Coordinates of C-alpha atoms in Angstrom, one line a residue:
X1 CA 153.9 -163.6 -207.1
X2 CA 155.0 -161.0 -204.6
X3 CA 157.9 -159.1 -206.1
X4 CA 160.1 -159.5 -203.1
X5 CA 159.4 -163.3 -203.0
X6 CA 160.2 -163.5 -206.7
X7 CA 163.4 -161.7 -206.1
X8 CA 164.5 -164.1 -203.3
X9 CA 163.6 -167.2 -205.3
X10 CA 165.6 -166.0 -208.2
X11 CA 168.5 -165.3 -206.0
X12 CA 168.6 -168.6 -204.1
X13 CA 166.7 -171.2 -206.3
X14 CA 167.4 -170.1 -209.8
X15 CA 169.8 -173.0 -210.3
X16 CA 167.6 -175.7 -208.7
X17 CA 164.2 -175.6 -210.5
X18 CA 163.3 -179.0 -209.0
X19 CA 163.6 -177.6 -205.5
X20 CA 161.5 -174.7 -206.5
X21 CA 158.8 -176.9 -207.9
X22 CA 158.9 -179.1 -204.7
X23 CA 158.4 -176.0 -202.7
X24 CA 155.6 -174.6 -204.8
X25 CA 153.0 -174.9 -202.2
X26 CA 155.2 -173.4 -199.6
X27 CA 156.1 -170.6 -201.8
X28 CA 152.5 -169.9 -202.5
X29 CA 151.8 -169.8 -198.8
X30 CA 154.7 -167.5 -198.2
X31 CA 153.5 -165.4 -201.2
X32 CA 150.1 -165.1 -199.6
X33 CA 151.7 -164.1 -196.3
X34 CA 153.7 -161.4 -198.1
X35 CA 150.7 -160.1 -199.8
X36 CA 148.7 -160.1 -196.5
X37 CA 151.5 -158.3 -194.8
X38 CA 151.7 -155.7 -197.6
X39 CA 148.0 -155.1 -197.3
X40 CA 148.2 -154.8 -193.5
X41 CA 151.2 -152.5 -193.9
X42 CA 149.4 -150.5 -196.5
X43 CA 146.3 -150.2 -194.4
X44 CA 148.4 -149.2 -191.4
X45 CA 150.3 -146.6 -193.4
X46 CA 147.0 -145.4 -194.7
X47 CA 145.6 -145.2 -191.2
X48 CA 148.7 -143.4 -190.0
X49 CA 148.5 -140.9 -192.8
X50 CA 144.8 -140.3 -192.1
X51 CA 145.5 -139.9 -188.3
X52 CA 148.4 -137.5 -188.9
X53 CA 146.3 -135.4 -191.2
X54 CA 143.4 -135.3 -188.7
X55 CA 145.8 -134.4 -185.9
X56 CA 147.3 -131.6 -188.0
X57 CA 143.9 -130.3 -188.8
X58 CA 142.8 -130.5 -185.2
X59 CA 146.1 -128.8 -184.2
X60 CA 145.4 -126.0 -186.6
X61 CA 141.9 -125.6 -185.2
X62 CA 143.2 -125.7 -181.6
X63 CA 145.9 -123.1 -182.5
X64 CA 143.3 -120.9 -184.0
X65 CA 141.1 -121.3 -180.9
X66 CA 144.0 -120.5 -178.6
X67 CA 144.9 -117.4 -180.7
X68 CA 141.3 -116.3 -180.6
X69 CA 141.2 -116.8 -176.9
X70 CA 144.4 -114.8 -176.4
X71 CA 142.9 -112.0 -178.6
X72 CA 139.7 -112.1 -176.6
X73 CA 141.6 -111.9 -173.4
X74 CA 143.7 -109.0 -174.7
X75 CA 140.5 -107.2 -175.8
X76 CA 138.9 -108.0 -172.4
X77 CA 141.9 -106.6 -170.6
X78 CA 141.9 -103.6 -172.8
X79 CA 138.2 -103.1 -172.3
X80 CA 138.7 -103.3 -168.6
X81 CA 141.5 -100.8 -168.7
X82 CA 139.3 -98.5 -170.8
X83 CA 136.4 -98.9 -168.5
X84 CA 138.6 -98.4 -165.5
X85 CA 140.2 -95.3 -167.0
X86 CA 136.8 -94.0 -168.1
X87 CA 135.4 -94.4 -164.6
X88 CA 138.4 -92.8 -162.9
X89 CA 138.7 -89.9 -165.3
X90 CA 135.1 -89.0 -164.9
X91 CA 134.2 -86.1 -162.6
X92 CA 131.2 -88.1 -161.4
X93 CA 131.5 -90.7 -158.7
X94 CA 130.2 -94.1 -159.7
X95 CA 129.2 -97.1 -157.5
X96 CA 127.7 -100.4 -158.6
X97 CA 126.3 -102.7 -156.0
X98 CA 125.2 -106.2 -157.0
X99 CA 122.0 -108.0 -155.9
X100 CA 124.1 -109.7 -153.2
X101 CA 124.7 -106.2 -151.6
X102 CA 128.5 -106.4 -152.4
X103 CA 130.2 -103.5 -154.3
X104 CA 130.9 -104.6 -157.9
X105 CA 132.6 -101.5 -159.2
X106 CA 133.5 -98.0 -158.1
X107 CA 135.9 -95.2 -159.2
X108 CA 138.3 -92.9 -157.4
X109 CA 135.9 -90.0 -157.6
X110 CA 133.3 -91.9 -155.6
X111 CA 135.9 -92.7 -152.9
X112 CA 136.8 -89.0 -152.8
X113 CA 133.2 -87.7 -152.6
X114 CA 132.3 -90.3 -149.9
X115 CA 135.5 -89.8 -147.9
X116 CA 136.5 -93.5 -148.4
X117 CA 139.7 -95.5 -149.2
X118 CA 140.1 -98.6 -151.3
X119 CA 141.1 -100.6 -148.2
X120 CA 138.0 -99.5 -146.4
X121 CA 135.4 -100.0 -149.2
X122 CA 136.8 -103.5 -149.8
X123 CA 135.4 -104.4 -146.3
X124 CA 132.0 -102.7 -146.8
X125 CA 128.6 -103.9 -148.0
X126 CA 125.6 -102.0 -149.1
X127 CA 124.4 -101.3 -145.5
X128 CA 127.7 -99.9 -144.4
X129 CA 127.9 -97.8 -147.6
X130 CA 124.5 -96.3 -146.9
X131 CA 125.5 -95.5 -143.3
X132 CA 128.6 -93.7 -144.5
X133 CA 126.5 -91.7 -147.0
X134 CA 124.0 -90.7 -144.3
X135 CA 126.8 -89.5 -142.1
X136 CA 127.9 -87.0 -144.7
X137 CA 124.6 -85.4 -145.8
X138 CA 122.3 -83.2 -143.7
X139 CA 119.0 -84.7 -144.9
X140 CA 119.4 -88.3 -144.0
X141 CA 115.6 -89.1 -144.4
X142 CA 115.6 -88.0 -148.0
X143 CA 118.6 -90.3 -148.7
X144 CA 116.7 -93.2 -147.2
X145 CA 113.6 -92.3 -149.3
X146 CA 115.8 -92.3 -152.5
X147 CA 116.9 -95.9 -151.7
X148 CA 113.3 -97.0 -151.2
X149 CA 112.4 -95.6 -154.5
X150 CA 114.8 -98.1 -156.2
X151 CA 112.9 -101.2 -155.1
X152 CA 111.7 -102.4 -158.5
X153 CA 114.2 -103.1 -161.4
X154 CA 114.0 -100.2 -163.9
X155 CA 113.3 -97.6 -161.3
X156 CA 115.4 -94.5 -160.8
X157 CA 115.7 -91.5 -158.5
X158 CA 117.4 -88.1 -158.5
X159 CA 118.2 -85.9 -155.5
X160 CA 120.5 -83.0 -154.5
X161 CA 122.0 -83.1 -151.0
X162 CA 123.8 -80.5 -148.9
X163 CA 126.7 -82.0 -146.9
X164 CA 127.7 -81.0 -143.4
X165 CA 131.0 -79.4 -144.7
X166 CA 129.0 -77.0 -147.0
X167 CA 129.5 -78.9 -150.2
X168 CA 126.6 -80.0 -152.5
X169 CA 126.2 -83.4 -154.1
X170 CA 123.9 -84.4 -156.9
X171 CA 123.0 -88.1 -156.7
X172 CA 121.3 -90.1 -159.5
X173 CA 120.5 -93.8 -158.8
X174 CA 119.0 -96.6 -160.8
X175 CA 118.1 -100.2 -160.3
X176 CA 119.4 -102.3 -163.2
X177 CA 117.9 -105.8 -163.6
X178 CA 121.3 -107.4 -164.4
X179 CA 123.9 -105.2 -162.9
X180 CA 122.1 -104.3 -159.7
X181 CA 122.1 -100.8 -158.1
X182 CA 124.0 -98.0 -159.8
X183 CA 124.8 -94.7 -158.2
X184 CA 126.3 -91.6 -160.0
X185 CA 127.4 -88.7 -157.8
X186 CA 128.4 -85.2 -158.9
X187 CA 129.9 -82.4 -156.8
X188 CA 127.8 -79.3 -157.7
X189 CA 129.2 -77.0 -155.1
X190 CA 130.8 -74.6 -157.6
X191 CA 127.5 -74.6 -159.6
X192 CA 125.5 -73.8 -156.5
X193 CA 127.9 -71.0 -155.6
X194 CA 127.7 -69.5 -159.1
X195 CA 123.9 -69.8 -158.9
X196 CA 123.9 -68.1 -155.5
X197 CA 126.2 -65.4 -156.8
X198 CA 124.0 -64.8 -159.8
X199 CA 121.0 -64.7 -157.6
X200 CA 122.6 -62.3 -155.2
X201 CA 123.7 -60.0 -158.0
X202 CA 120.2 -60.0 -159.4
X203 CA 118.8 -58.7 -156.2
X204 CA 121.7 -56.8 -154.6
X205 CA 123.8 -53.8 -155.4
X206 CA 127.3 -55.0 -156.5
X207 CA 129.1 -52.2 -154.7
X208 CA 127.5 -52.0 -151.3
X209 CA 125.8 -55.5 -151.1
X210 CA 122.5 -53.8 -150.2
X211 CA 119.2 -54.8 -151.8
X212 CA 118.9 -53.2 -155.3
X213 CA 115.8 -51.8 -157.0
X214 CA 114.5 -55.2 -158.0
X215 CA 114.6 -56.6 -154.4
X216 CA 113.3 -53.3 -153.1
X217 CA 110.2 -53.7 -155.3
X218 CA 109.6 -57.1 -153.7
X219 CA 110.2 -55.8 -150.2
X220 CA 107.7 -53.0 -150.8
X221 CA 105.1 -55.4 -152.1
X222 CA 105.6 -57.5 -149.0
X223 CA 105.4 -54.4 -146.8
X224 CA 102.1 -53.4 -148.4
X225 CA 100.7 -56.9 -147.9
X226 CA 101.8 -57.1 -144.3
X227 CA 100.4 -53.6 -143.6
X228 CA 97.1 -54.4 -145.1
X229 CA 96.8 -57.6 -143.1
X230 CA 98.0 -56.1 -139.9
X231 CA 96.3 -52.7 -140.3
X232 CA 99.4 -50.8 -139.6
X233 CA 101.5 -48.2 -141.4
X234 CA 105.1 -48.0 -142.8
X235 CA 107.3 -45.2 -144.0
X236 CA 109.3 -45.0 -147.3
X237 CA 112.3 -42.7 -147.1
X238 CA 114.1 -41.6 -150.3
X239 CA 117.6 -40.5 -149.4
X240 CA 120.0 -38.6 -151.7
X241 CA 123.5 -37.6 -150.6
X242 CA 124.4 -33.9 -150.7
X243 CA 127.6 -33.0 -152.5
X244 CA 128.5 -36.5 -153.6
X245 CA 128.9 -35.5 -157.2
X246 CA 131.5 -32.9 -156.3
X247 CA 133.6 -35.4 -154.4
X248 CA 133.1 -38.1 -157.0
X249 CA 134.2 -35.8 -159.9
X250 CA 137.1 -34.2 -158.0
X251 CA 138.6 -37.3 -156.3
X252 CA 137.6 -39.9 -158.9
X253 CA 135.2 -42.8 -159.0
X254 CA 137.3 -45.0 -156.8
X255 CA 137.0 -42.5 -153.9
X256 CA 133.3 -42.0 -154.7
X257 CA 132.8 -45.8 -154.5
X258 CA 134.7 -45.9 -151.1
X259 CA 132.4 -43.1 -149.9
X260 CA 129.3 -45.0 -150.9
X261 CA 130.5 -48.1 -149.1
X262 CA 131.1 -46.2 -145.9
X263 CA 127.7 -44.4 -146.2
X264 CA 126.0 -47.7 -146.7
X265 CA 127.7 -49.3 -143.7
X266 CA 126.7 -46.3 -141.5
X267 CA 123.1 -46.4 -142.6
X268 CA 122.9 -50.1 -142.1
X269 CA 124.2 -49.8 -138.6
X270 CA 121.1 -47.8 -137.6
X271 CA 118.6 -50.0 -139.3
X272 CA 116.2 -52.0 -137.2
X273 CA 116.0 -55.8 -138.0
X274 CA 112.6 -55.5 -139.6
X275 CA 113.6 -52.5 -141.8
X276 CA 115.1 -52.5 -145.3
X277 CA 117.9 -50.4 -146.7
X278 CA 118.4 -50.5 -150.5
X279 CA 120.6 -48.6 -152.9
X280 CA 118.6 -47.7 -156.1
X281 CA 121.4 -46.1 -158.0
X282 CA 124.2 -43.5 -157.9
X283 CA 124.1 -41.8 -154.5
X284 CA 120.4 -42.6 -153.9
X285 CA 119.2 -44.9 -151.1
X286 CA 115.8 -46.0 -150.0
X287 CA 114.7 -47.1 -146.5
X288 CA 111.5 -49.0 -145.6
X289 CA 110.6 -48.4 -141.9
X290 CA 108.0 -51.0 -141.1
X291 CA 105.4 -50.9 -138.4
X292 CA 105.4 -47.1 -137.8
X293 CA 102.9 -46.0 -135.2
X294 CA 103.0 -42.2 -135.6
X295 CA 104.9 -39.3 -137.1
X296 CA 107.0 -38.8 -134.0
X297 CA 108.5 -42.3 -134.4
X298 CA 109.5 -41.7 -138.1
X299 CA 110.9 -38.3 -137.0
X300 CA 113.3 -40.0 -134.7
X301 CA 114.3 -42.6 -137.2
X302 CA 114.9 -40.0 -139.9
X303 CA 117.0 -38.0 -137.5
X304 CA 119.1 -41.1 -136.8
X305 CA 119.8 -41.4 -140.5
X306 CA 121.1 -37.8 -140.7
X307 CA 123.1 -38.1 -137.4
X308 CA 124.9 -41.2 -138.6
X309 CA 126.2 -39.2 -141.6
X310 CA 127.2 -36.2 -139.5
X311 CA 130.7 -37.4 -138.6
X312 CA 133.4 -36.7 -141.3
X313 CA 134.2 -39.5 -143.8
X314 CA 137.9 -39.9 -144.5
X315 CA 139.0 -40.2 -148.1
X316 CA 142.6 -40.1 -149.4
X317 CA 143.8 -38.6 -146.1
X318 CA 141.2 -35.9 -146.2
X319 CA 137.9 -35.6 -144.3
X320 CA 134.6 -34.8 -145.8
X321 CA 131.2 -34.2 -144.2
X322 CA 128.5 -35.7 -146.4
X323 CA 124.9 -34.8 -145.6
X324 CA 121.7 -36.2 -147.1
X325 CA 118.3 -34.9 -148.2
X326 CA 115.5 -37.3 -147.2
X327 CA 111.9 -37.4 -148.6
X328 CA 109.3 -39.4 -146.6
X329 CA 106.1 -40.9 -147.8
X330 CA 103.7 -42.8 -145.5
X331 CA 101.7 -45.8 -146.3
X332 CA 98.7 -45.7 -146.9
X333 CA 98.3 -41.9 -146.6
X334 CA 100.7 -41.0 -149.4
X335 CA 100.0 -43.9 -151.7
X336 CA 98.9 -47.5 -151.7
X337 CA 101.0 -48.7 -154.6
X338 CA 104.8 -49.1 -155.0
X339 CA 105.2 -46.7 -157.9
X340 CA 103.1 -43.9 -156.2
X341 CA 105.0 -44.3 -152.9
X342 CA 108.4 -44.1 -154.6
X343 CA 107.3 -41.1 -156.6
X344 CA 106.0 -39.2 -153.7
X345 CA 109.0 -39.9 -151.5
X346 CA 111.2 -38.7 -154.4
X347 CA 109.2 -35.5 -154.7
X348 CA 109.6 -34.9 -150.9
X349 CA 113.3 -35.5 -151.2
X350 CA 113.6 -32.8 -153.8
X351 CA 111.7 -30.4 -151.5
X352 CA 114.3 -31.3 -148.8
X353 CA 117.1 -30.3 -151.1
X354 CA 115.3 -27.1 -152.0
X355 CA 115.0 -26.3 -148.3
X356 CA 118.7 -26.2 -147.8
X357 CA 119.7 -29.9 -147.9
X358 CA 120.8 -32.1 -145.0
X359 CA 117.3 -32.4 -143.8
X360 CA 114.1 -34.4 -144.3
X361 CA 110.7 -33.5 -145.5
X362 CA 107.3 -35.3 -145.5
X363 CA 105.3 -35.5 -148.7
X364 CA 102.3 -33.3 -149.1
X365 CA 99.7 -33.1 -151.9
X366 CA 101.0 -29.6 -152.7
X367 CA 104.4 -31.1 -153.6
X368 CA 102.7 -33.4 -156.1
X369 CA 101.2 -30.4 -157.8
X370 CA 104.6 -28.7 -157.9
X371 CA 106.2 -31.9 -159.3
X372 CA 103.6 -32.0 -162.1
X373 CA 104.3 -28.3 -162.8
X374 CA 108.0 -29.1 -162.9
X375 CA 107.5 -31.9 -165.3
X376 CA 105.4 -29.7 -167.5
X377 CA 108.1 -27.0 -167.4
X378 CA 110.8 -29.6 -168.3
X379 CA 108.8 -30.9 -171.3
X380 CA 108.1 -27.3 -172.5
X381 CA 111.8 -26.4 -172.1
X382 CA 112.9 -29.4 -174.2
X383 CA 110.4 -28.4 -176.9
X384 CA 111.5 -24.7 -176.8
X385 CA 115.1 -25.8 -177.2
X386 CA 114.3 -28.1 -180.1
X387 CA 112.2 -25.5 -181.9
X388 CA 114.7 -22.7 -181.2
X389 CA 112.2 -20.7 -179.1
X390 CA 114.8 -19.5 -176.7
X391 CA 116.2 -16.0 -177.1
X392 CA 119.4 -14.2 -176.0
X393 CA 119.2 -10.7 -174.4
X394 CA 122.2 -8.4 -173.7
X395 CA 122.8 -6.3 -170.6
X396 CA 125.5 -3.6 -170.8
X397 CA 128.5 -3.1 -168.5
X398 CA 129.3 0.6 -168.3
X399 CA 132.7 2.2 -167.4
X400 CA 132.5 4.2 -164.2
X401 CA 135.8 6.0 -165.0
X402 CA 138.3 6.1 -167.7
X403 CA 139.8 2.6 -168.2
X404 CA 141.8 3.2 -171.3
X405 CA 142.2 5.6 -174.1
X406 CA 139.0 4.4 -175.8
X407 CA 136.9 3.5 -172.8
X408 CA 136.0 6.7 -170.9
X409 CA 133.5 7.3 -168.2
X410 CA 130.0 6.4 -169.3
X411 CA 131.2 4.4 -172.3
X412 CA 129.9 0.9 -173.0
X413 CA 132.5 -1.7 -171.9
X414 CA 130.8 -4.9 -172.9
X415 CA 127.6 -7.0 -172.7
X416 CA 126.5 -9.9 -170.6
X417 CA 124.5 -12.5 -172.6
X418 CA 121.3 -13.5 -170.6
X419 CA 119.0 -16.3 -171.6
X420 CA 115.3 -15.5 -172.0
X421 CA 112.4 -17.9 -172.6
X422 CA 109.4 -16.0 -174.0
X423 CA 105.8 -16.9 -173.3
X424 CA 103.0 -16.7 -175.8
X425 CA 101.6 -13.6 -174.0
X426 CA 104.9 -11.6 -174.5
X427 CA 106.2 -12.2 -171.0
X428 CA 109.2 -14.3 -170.0
X429 CA 109.6 -17.5 -168.0
X430 CA 111.7 -16.6 -165.0
X431 CA 115.3 -18.1 -165.4
X432 CA 115.2 -19.0 -161.7
X433 CA 112.3 -21.4 -162.5
X434 CA 113.9 -23.3 -165.4
X435 CA 117.7 -23.0 -165.2
X436 CA 118.0 -25.5 -162.3
X437 CA 115.7 -27.9 -164.3
X438 CA 118.1 -27.6 -167.3
X439 CA 121.0 -28.5 -165.0
X440 CA 119.2 -31.4 -163.3
X441 CA 118.1 -32.9 -166.6
X442 CA 121.4 -32.4 -168.4
X443 CA 120.0 -29.9 -170.9
X444 CA 122.3 -27.2 -169.6
X445 CA 125.2 -28.4 -171.7
X446 CA 123.3 -28.1 -174.9
X447 CA 121.8 -24.8 -173.8
X448 CA 125.2 -23.5 -172.9
X449 CA 126.7 -24.2 -176.3
X450 CA 123.6 -22.6 -177.9
X451 CA 124.1 -19.4 -175.9
X452 CA 127.8 -19.3 -176.9
X453 CA 127.0 -19.8 -180.5
X454 CA 124.3 -17.1 -180.6
X455 CA 126.6 -14.7 -178.7
X456 CA 129.4 -15.4 -181.2
X457 CA 127.2 -14.8 -184.2
X458 CA 126.0 -11.5 -182.7
X459 CA 129.5 -10.3 -181.8
X460 CA 130.6 -11.2 -185.3
X461 CA 127.7 -9.3 -186.8
X462 CA 128.5 -6.2 -184.8
X463 CA 132.2 -6.6 -185.6
X464 CA 131.4 -6.7 -189.3
X465 CA 129.5 -3.4 -188.8
X466 CA 132.6 -1.8 -187.4
X467 CA 131.9 -2.2 -183.6
X468 CA 134.1 -4.0 -181.1
X469 CA 131.5 -5.2 -178.6
X470 CA 132.6 -7.9 -176.2
X471 CA 130.0 -10.3 -175.0
X472 CA 130.4 -12.4 -171.9
X473 CA 128.6 -15.8 -171.5
X474 CA 128.0 -17.6 -168.2
X475 CA 129.4 -21.1 -167.6
X476 CA 127.0 -23.3 -165.6
X477 CA 128.5 -25.5 -162.8
X478 CA 127.1 -28.6 -164.6
X479 CA 128.5 -27.4 -167.9
X480 CA 131.9 -27.0 -166.2
X481 CA 131.9 -30.7 -165.3
X482 CA 131.4 -31.8 -168.9
X483 CA 134.7 -33.4 -170.0
X484 CA 136.7 -31.1 -172.4
X485 CA 133.9 -28.5 -172.5
X486 CA 136.6 -25.7 -172.7
X487 CA 138.0 -27.2 -175.9
X488 CA 134.5 -27.3 -177.3
X489 CA 134.0 -23.6 -176.5
X490 CA 137.1 -22.6 -178.3
X491 CA 136.2 -24.9 -181.2
X492 CA 132.9 -23.0 -181.6
X493 CA 134.6 -19.6 -181.4
X494 CA 137.2 -20.5 -183.9
X495 CA 134.8 -22.3 -186.2
X496 CA 132.6 -19.1 -186.4
X497 CA 135.7 -17.0 -187.0
X498 CA 135.1 -14.7 -184.1
X499 CA 138.1 -12.8 -182.7
X500 CA 138.8 -14.1 -179.2
X501 CA 138.7 -10.5 -177.8
X502 CA 135.0 -10.4 -178.5
X503 CA 134.0 -13.3 -176.2
X504 CA 134.4 -13.4 -172.4
X505 CA 133.3 -16.0 -169.9
X506 CA 131.8 -15.6 -166.5
X507 CA 132.4 -18.3 -163.9
X508 CA 130.9 -18.3 -160.3
X509 CA 133.1 -18.4 -157.3
X510 CA 131.2 -21.4 -155.8
X511 CA 132.0 -23.4 -158.9
X512 CA 135.7 -22.8 -158.5
X513 CA 135.5 -24.1 -154.9
X514 CA 134.2 -27.4 -156.1
X515 CA 137.4 -28.4 -157.7
X516 CA 140.1 -25.8 -157.6
X517 CA 142.7 -27.8 -159.5
X518 CA 140.4 -28.5 -162.4
X519 CA 139.2 -24.9 -162.4
X520 CA 142.7 -23.5 -162.5
X521 CA 143.6 -25.8 -165.4
X522 CA 140.5 -24.7 -167.4
X523 CA 141.0 -21.0 -166.7
X524 CA 144.7 -21.2 -167.7
X525 CA 143.6 -22.7 -170.9
X526 CA 141.1 -19.8 -171.6
X527 CA 143.8 -17.3 -170.7
X528 CA 146.3 -18.8 -173.1
X529 CA 143.6 -18.6 -175.8
X530 CA 143.1 -14.8 -175.1
X531 CA 139.7 -15.1 -173.5
X532 CA 138.7 -12.5 -170.8
X533 CA 137.6 -14.1 -167.5
X534 CA 135.1 -12.7 -165.0
X535 CA 134.8 -14.2 -161.5
X536 CA 131.0 -13.9 -160.8
X537 CA 129.2 -13.7 -157.5
X538 CA 132.4 -12.8 -155.6
X539 CA 132.0 -12.8 -151.9
X540 CA 129.4 -15.6 -151.7
X541 CA 131.7 -18.6 -152.0
X542 CA 133.9 -18.3 -148.9
X543 CA 136.5 -16.3 -150.8
X544 CA 140.1 -17.2 -150.2
X545 CA 142.9 -14.8 -151.1
X546 CA 145.2 -17.8 -151.5
X547 CA 143.3 -19.2 -154.4
X548 CA 142.3 -15.8 -155.8
X549 CA 145.9 -14.6 -156.3
X550 CA 146.8 -17.8 -158.1
X551 CA 143.8 -17.9 -160.5
X552 CA 144.1 -16.4 -164.0
X553 CA 141.1 -14.1 -163.5
X554 CA 140.8 -10.7 -165.3
X555 CA 137.8 -9.2 -163.3
X556 CA 135.7 -9.9 -160.3
X557 CA 132.1 -9.1 -160.0
X558 CA 130.7 -7.9 -156.7
X559 CA 127.6 -9.9 -156.0
X560 CA 124.3 -8.0 -156.0
X561 CA 123.6 -9.0 -152.4
X562 CA 126.4 -6.6 -151.3
X563 CA 125.1 -3.9 -153.7
X564 CA 121.4 -3.7 -153.1
X565 CA 121.8 -2.1 -149.6
X566 CA 124.8 0.1 -150.3
X567 CA 122.6 3.2 -149.8
X568 CA 122.3 2.7 -146.1
X569 CA 124.2 -0.5 -144.9
X570 CA 127.6 0.3 -143.5
X571 CA 128.4 -3.5 -143.4
X572 CA 127.7 -3.8 -147.2
X573 CA 129.6 -0.6 -147.8
X574 CA 132.6 -2.0 -146.0
X575 CA 132.5 -5.3 -147.9
X576 CA 132.1 -3.6 -151.2
X577 CA 135.0 -1.2 -150.5
X578 CA 137.2 -4.1 -149.4
X579 CA 136.4 -6.1 -152.5
X580 CA 137.3 -3.1 -154.7
X581 CA 140.6 -2.5 -152.9
X582 CA 141.4 -6.2 -153.1
X583 CA 140.8 -6.3 -156.8
X584 CA 142.9 -3.2 -157.4
X585 CA 145.8 -4.7 -155.5
X586 CA 145.5 -7.8 -157.6
X587 CA 145.4 -5.7 -160.8
X588 CA 141.8 -6.9 -161.7
X589 CA 138.9 -5.0 -163.0
X590 CA 136.0 -4.6 -160.5
X591 CA 132.4 -5.0 -161.7
X592 CA 129.4 -4.2 -159.5
X593 CA 126.1 -5.8 -160.6
X594 CA 122.6 -5.1 -159.6
X595 CA 122.9 -1.3 -159.5
X596 CA 119.4 0.2 -159.4
X597 CA 119.8 3.8 -158.1
X598 CA 122.1 6.8 -158.1
X599 CA 123.2 6.4 -154.4
X600 CA 124.6 2.9 -155.2
X601 CA 126.3 4.2 -158.3
X602 CA 127.8 7.2 -156.4
X603 CA 129.3 5.0 -153.7
X604 CA 130.9 2.7 -156.2
X605 CA 132.3 5.6 -158.3
X606 CA 133.8 7.2 -155.1
X607 CA 135.5 3.9 -154.1
X608 CA 137.0 3.3 -157.6
X609 CA 134.8 0.6 -159.0
X610 CA 135.6 0.1 -162.7
X611 CA 132.4 -1.2 -164.2
X612 CA 128.7 -1.1 -163.4
X613 CA 125.9 -3.3 -164.4
X614 CA 122.2 -3.0 -163.5
X615 CA 118.8 -1.5 -164.3
X616 CA 120.2 1.9 -163.5
X617 CA 122.4 1.7 -166.5
X618 CA 120.3 -0.6 -168.7
X619 CA 117.9 -3.5 -168.7
X620 CA 118.7 -6.7 -170.7
X621 CA 117.5 -6.1 -174.2
X622 CA 117.4 -8.0 -177.5
X623 CA 120.1 -7.7 -180.1
X624 CA 118.3 -5.1 -182.1
X625 CA 117.8 -2.8 -179.1
X626 CA 121.3 -3.5 -177.8
X627 CA 122.7 -2.1 -181.1
X628 CA 121.6 1.3 -179.9
X629 CA 124.3 1.1 -177.2
X630 CA 127.0 0.9 -179.8
X631 CA 127.8 4.7 -180.2
X632 CA 131.0 5.8 -181.8
X633 CA 131.7 8.5 -179.3
X634 CA 129.8 7.9 -176.1
X635 CA 127.2 5.6 -174.6
X636 CA 123.6 6.8 -175.0
X637 CA 122.0 8.3 -171.8
X638 CA 120.7 5.9 -169.3
X639 CA 117.2 7.4 -169.5
X640 CA 117.0 6.4 -173.2
X641 CA 118.5 2.9 -172.4
X642 CA 115.8 2.4 -169.7
X643 CA 113.1 3.3 -172.2
X644 CA 114.2 0.4 -174.4
X645 CA 112.8 -2.2 -172.1
X646 CA 109.0 -2.5 -171.8
X647 CA 107.6 -1.9 -168.4

C-alpha cells in the first residue's frame, strides 16, 4: 500500500477495523491512484530534470558560441585596424576596385598622390578615378594601355609616369580574381632626382657644370661620326689658363675655384649652339668647334676665346688679367681618332705657351716630333735621376775689391752649384732643354733636394780639409711652392752637420713677385737660420724698391742681359750702375754674372761692383777641379782657371 495512504488509514481508521475492511476496495482504488500519481510525478520530475540539464548544456554551448563570436569580432576589428594602419602608414598609395567598379579600399597616401579627398572618392567609380589619374600624368595614352593590360585575372602591369607638376609616380597594377583591380603607387621623384644628379655628375664637372672628360669623349665620337657622314671638318681647341697656378696658390683654392667659374661662364657665352665647351681638369678646357669651313673661321673663333678673357677678373677686391694658351687640331687633317686629336691639340697648346702665352697655335707634324723628343728626354731624365747620373758643377764668384779682412781683390768669395747632365759622348745636355721638363713633371723638387745634398756634402768635405768655401744653390719656382720646403732644406743642412755659413740660396726676382707675402716669410726664416740669400736675375722682374727694401736679402745679382753689352751699350751701363748704387744704398752685396771679357770687368770694378761671376773668371767645373780655386793666400790666375774647362 502507498505509504501516505497507509499513514492516513492508520490515523483515521485504526480504531474501526470493520470500516477499513468495508472500504477495502475503495482503499485499493485510492492506492492505485496514489501510485499512478507518484509515477506521473516521478516521470514529470524526471522529465523536468532532463530538460533543465539539456537547457543548461545548450546554454553553455550558446555562451561559448557567443564568446567565440565576440572574440572573432574583436579579432576582426583588430585585423581591420592593423590593415588600415598598415595601408595608411605605407609610403605607397593603394587602391582596390571591385568587379562592380566601386572602390573597396584605399589609403591616405593614394588620396595624397591622386590629389583626392575622402569625401570626393566616396562619390567616384572606376571611370571617374581613371579620368582623375589621366588629368595628372603627361602620358595619358600609356595609362590607358596599362588598364587594358589588366583585362584577364592574374595579369599585371608596371609603368612609370611623369606628372604635370614635375613629380614622378611609379604605378604597379594587378587584376585579382577575387578582390578585383589593385593599384599600388609610389612617388619616385626623389629617386629620379638623385639618379639625374648622379648621371649629371658622371658626365659634368662638379665645379663649373660643364661637360667633363667622359662626356667630351662621347661628344668627340659624335663629332667624328657627323663629320664623316657630312664630309665636313671640325676643330678641337685645347685651352690652358696662363698664370692660374700663381693665383690659386697665393689666394687659395676658394679664389681659384671662383676664377674657374668666371672663366667657364665667359667662355660659354661665346660658344655657338652647336659647339661644346668642356673642362678636363685643373685649369684646362677643351672646345669642339663643329662645322668649320676654313682656317679663317677657326682663327676668328679662337680670337673670340682670347678676347673674352682679356677683361680683368675680380677676386677678393683685386683684379687679375688671366690669359690662355690655346692649341688647335683640325679633323681629319690632324687626326681621325679621339686620342690623336686630343694629343695633337695638347702639343699645339704647349707650343703656344712656349711662344709667349696668351695666344693660339695650330698643330703641325713638326710639333709631334718635338713632343716625342720631349717625352724621350723626360724618360731619360727620370732614369738619370734614379741611377744618380746627374752631376754638380761649381762656378766661382770672385771679389772685385776688398770686402773684408780675408776677402781681398781677386780672392774666391764662393761657388754657385750648377746642375749638369752628362751624355755618353762626354758632352752635356743643355739645362735649358731639361730644367723646364723637370718643373712641369714635378721632378724639380726631388732634383732640388739632391742638388742641396750634394752641395752640402762637398762644402763639408772642403770644410774638413780646412777650407771655408760657401756654395749657393738655386731654388726653383716650382720647388718654392712645395709646402714647407724651407724646413726640409734646413733639415738636410742640419742632418749633414754642415755649418749654415757654408750654404747660400739663390732665388729669382720673378719668383718673389708671384707671392710676395709667402716669399718674405720664407726668406725671413732662412735669415733667422743664418743662411746667406742672393736675389738672382735682378732687373728682369719689374723690380720694386718698395718690396726690395723690406726683403731680408743679402746680395743682388745683376742679370747677364744687362752685362753682355756693357762694353758698348750706354743704356746697359746706366742700368748696371744704377743697380750697383741701389744695392750699396741698401747695404747689399752686388754680384754681376755673365762676365766674359776685360771691358765688362773694368766697368764693374770702376762702378764698385762687389763680386763677379762668368767665363772671364772661371767656367763651371767639377768638384775636383773646383778644389784648385781654394788657395790659402789668393785665387789662382784666371788663365789657369779657364784652362780647367775643356773647350
